[in-house]
Amino acid sequence: MNGRAIALEEVPDKTFASGTLGQGAAIDPMDGKVVAPADGKVSTLFDSHHAVGLTLDNGMELFIHIGMNTVELGGEGFDAYVKEGDRVSRGDTLITFDIQTLKNKGYSVISPVIITNTEDFKEIRRTADGGINYYEELLETKK
């Protein structure tokens, strides 16, 4: 996403902020578009299109959750461009969302990007602080 990269601990949700679901970072998006950060496969797509799981070719399992509690919208304001099982390449559009709709309905748009197979990595570090665009690195890992 284009936006502002922030520490996972700053996410306004205890489950994400505590790292319970995995390590990562978050993005406060400037526009409503989520693109594939690398080549891989769509492993999970929620019916409400507010979250997507990817299994990247390097073995990383990535979970991107758009906003906080946005599952409650039942898909309103979200459009998916992929389905489970699809092969994606870096830069492919996964989901678009209407930031203004989410904000007008009282939802935070801060979006966690979580590595769910954290145990496979000995180090996960946020590399971006502040402004970030689609093609900049957000996280760095070491096995």
C-alpha positions as a Markdown table, in Angstrom:
| # | Residue | x | y | z |
|---|---|---|---|---|
| 1 | Met | 0.0 | 0.0 | 0.0 |
| 2 | Asn | 1.0 | 3.6 | -0.4 |
| 3 | Gly | 0.9 | 5.4 | 2.9 |
| 4 | Arg | 2.8 | 5.7 | 6.2 |
| 5 | Ala | 4.6 | 2.7 | 7.7 |
| 6 | Ile | 4.2 | 2.4 | 11.4 |
| 7 | Ala | 5.2 | -0.1 | 14.1 |
| 8 | Leu | 2.9 | -3.0 | 14.8 |
| 9 | Glu | 2.7 | -1.9 | 18.4 |
| 10 | Glu | 0.9 | 1.3 | 17.3 |
| 11 | Val | -2.0 | -0.6 | 15.8 |
| 12 | Pro | -5.2 | 0.3 | 17.7 |
| 13 | Asp | -6.1 | -3.4 | 18.3 |
| 14 | Lys | -4.5 | -5.5 | 21.1 |
| 15 | Thr | -4.4 | -8.7 | 19.2 |
| 16 | Phe | -2.4 | -7.2 | 16.3 |
| 17 | Ala | -0.3 | -4.9 | 18.4 |
| 18 | Ser | 0.8 | -7.6 | 20.8 |
| 19 | Gly | 2.1 | -9.8 | 18.0 |
| 20 | Thr | -0.2 | -12.6 | 18.9 |
| 21 | Leu | -1.0 | -13.3 | 15.2 |
| 22 | Gly | 2.6 | -12.8 | 14.1 |
| 23 | Gln | 5.3 | -10.2 | 13.7 |
| 24 | Gly | 5.1 | -7.4 | 11.1 |
| 25 | Ala | 4.3 | -3.8 | 10.7 |
| 26 | Ala | 1.3 | -1.7 | 9.6 |
| 27 | Ile | 0.5 | 0.9 | 7.1 |
| 28 | Asp | -1.8 | 3.9 | 7.4 |
| 29 | Pro | -2.9 | 4.0 | 3.7 |
| 30 | Met | -3.1 | 7.1 | 1.6 |
| 31 | Asp | -5.1 | 5.4 | -1.1 |
| 32 | Gly | -7.3 | 2.3 | -1.3 |
| 33 | Lys | -5.2 | -0.2 | -3.1 |
| 34 | Val | -3.4 | -3.4 | -1.9 |
| 35 | Val | -0.9 | -4.9 | -4.3 |
| 36 | Ala | 1.1 | -8.2 | -4.0 |
| 37 | Pro | 4.5 | -7.4 | -2.4 |
| 38 | Ala | 6.1 | -10.4 | -4.1 |
| 39 | Asp | 5.3 | -13.4 | -6.3 |
| 40 | Gly | 3.2 | -16.1 | -4.7 |
| 41 | Lys | -0.2 | -17.6 | -4.3 |
| 42 | Val | -3.4 | -16.3 | -2.6 |
| 43 | Ser | -3.9 | -18.7 | 0.3 |
| 44 | Thr | -6.9 | -17.0 | 1.9 |
| 45 | Leu | -9.4 | -14.3 | 0.9 |
| 46 | Phe | -12.1 | -13.5 | 3.3 |
| 47 | Asp | -15.7 | -13.2 | 1.9 |
| 48 | Ser | -15.8 | -9.6 | 3.1 |
| 49 | His | -12.6 | -8.9 | 1.1 |
| 50 | His | -11.2 | -7.0 | 4.1 |
| 51 | Ala | -8.2 | -9.3 | 4.4 |
| 52 | Val | -6.0 | -11.5 | 2.3 |
| 53 | Gly | -3.4 | -14.2 | 3.0 |
| 54 | Leu | -0.5 | -14.9 | 0.7 |
| 55 | Thr | 2.1 | -17.7 | 0.5 |
| 56 | Leu | 5.1 | -16.1 | -1.1 |
| 57 | Asp | 7.5 | -18.0 | -3.3 |
| 58 | Asn | 10.2 | -17.5 | -0.6 |
| 59 | Gly | 8.0 | -19.5 | 1.9 |
| 60 | Met | 6.8 | -16.4 | 3.8 |
| 61 | Glu | 3.1 | -16.5 | 4.8 |
| 62 | Leu | 1.8 | -13.0 | 4.8 |
| 63 | Phe | -1.5 | -11.7 | 6.1 |
| 64 | Ile | -2.8 | -8.3 | 5.1 |
| 65 | His | -5.7 | -6.9 | 7.1 |
| 66 | Ile | -7.3 | -3.7 | 5.9 |
| 67 | Gly | -8.4 | -1.5 | 8.7 |
| 68 | Met | -9.7 | -2.4 | 12.2 |
| 69 | Asn | -12.9 | -4.4 | 12.7 |
| 70 | Thr | -13.8 | -3.9 | 9.0 |
| 71 | Val | -15.1 | -7.4 | 8.7 |
| 72 | Glu | -18.3 | -5.8 | 10.2 |
| 73 | Leu | -18.9 | -4.0 | 6.9 |
| 74 | Gly | -19.6 | -7.3 | 5.2 |
| 75 | Gly | -17.7 | -6.3 | 2.1 |
| 76 | Glu | -19.1 | -2.8 | 1.7 |
| 77 | Gly | -16.4 | -0.6 | 0.3 |
| 78 | Phe | -14.1 | -3.5 | -0.7 |
| 79 | Asp | -13.4 | -5.1 | -4.1 |
| 80 | Ala | -11.3 | -8.2 | -4.6 |
| 81 | Tyr | -9.3 | -8.7 | -7.8 |
| 82 | Val | -8.1 | -12.2 | -6.9 |
| 83 | Lys | -9.6 | -15.4 | -5.4 |
| 84 | Glu | -8.1 | -18.2 | -3.3 |
| 85 | Gly | -5.6 | -20.3 | -5.2 |
| 86 | Asp | -4.7 | -17.5 | -7.7 |
| 87 | Arg | -1.1 | -17.0 | -8.6 |
| 88 | Val | 0.0 | -13.4 | -8.2 |
| 89 | Ser | 3.1 | -11.4 | -9.2 |
| 90 | Arg | 4.7 | -8.5 | -7.5 |
| 91 | Gly | 2.6 | -5.4 | -8.1 |
| 92 | Asp | -0.7 | -7.2 | -9.0 |
| 93 | Thr | -3.7 | -5.5 | -7.5 |
| 94 | Leu | -5.2 | -7.8 | -4.8 |
| 95 | Ile | -7.9 | -5.6 | -3.2 |
| 96 | Thr | -9.2 | -2.0 | -3.6 |
| 97 | Phe | -11.1 | -0.3 | -0.8 |
| 98 | Asp | -12.9 | 3.1 | -0.3 |
| 99 | Ile | -10.9 | 4.8 | 2.5 |
| 100 | Gln | -13.6 | 7.5 | 2.9 |
| 101 | Thr | -16.4 | 5.0 | 3.3 |
| 102 | Leu | -14.4 | 3.2 | 6.1 |
| 103 | Lys | -13.6 | 6.5 | 7.8 |
| 104 | Asn | -17.1 | 7.8 | 7.5 |
| 105 | Lys | -18.4 | 4.7 | 9.2 |
| 106 | Gly | -16.0 | 5.2 | 12.0 |
| 107 | Tyr | -13.4 | 2.6 | 11.2 |
| 108 | Ser | -9.6 | 3.0 | 11.5 |
| 109 | Val | -7.9 | 2.3 | 8.2 |
| 110 | Ile | -4.6 | 1.4 | 9.8 |
| 111 | Ser | -3.7 | -2.0 | 8.1 |
| 112 | Pro | -1.5 | -4.6 | 9.7 |
| 113 | Val | 0.9 | -6.6 | 7.5 |
| 114 | Ile | 1.7 | -9.8 | 9.4 |
| 115 | Ile | 4.1 | -12.7 | 8.8 |
| 116 | Thr | 2.1 | -15.5 | 10.2 |
| 117 | Asn | 4.9 | -18.1 | 10.1 |
| 118 | Thr | 7.1 | -16.0 | 12.3 |
| 119 | Glu | 8.7 | -19.1 | 13.8 |
| 120 | Asp | 10.4 | -19.8 | 10.5 |
| 121 | Phe | 12.5 | -16.6 | 10.8 |
| 122 | Lys | 15.1 | -15.8 | 13.4 |
| 123 | Glu | 14.7 | -12.1 | 12.7 |
| 124 | Ile | 11.9 | -9.9 | 11.4 |
| 125 | Arg | 12.6 | -6.2 | 11.2 |
| 126 | Arg | 10.5 | -3.2 | 9.9 |
| 127 | Thr | 12.6 | -1.4 | 7.4 |
| 128 | Ala | 10.3 | 1.5 | 6.5 |
| 129 | Asp | 9.4 | 4.3 | 8.9 |
| 130 | Gly | 7.1 | 7.0 | 7.6 |
| 131 | Gly | 6.2 | 7.3 | 3.9 |
| 132 | Ile | 6.1 | 4.1 | 1.9 |
| 133 | Asn | 4.9 | 3.2 | -1.6 |
| 134 | Tyr | 3.9 | -0.1 | -3.3 |
| 135 | Tyr | 7.4 | -1.1 | -4.3 |
| 136 | Glu | 9.4 | -0.2 | -1.2 |
| 137 | Glu | 10.3 | -2.8 | 1.3 |
| 138 | Leu | 8.3 | -2.8 | 4.6 |
| 139 | Leu | 9.9 | -5.8 | 6.3 |
| 140 | Glu | 13.2 | -7.6 | 6.3 |
| 141 | Thr | 13.6 | -11.2 | 7.4 |
| 142 | Lys | 16.5 | -13.5 | 8.2 |
| 143 | Lys | 16.1 | -17.3 | 8.4 |
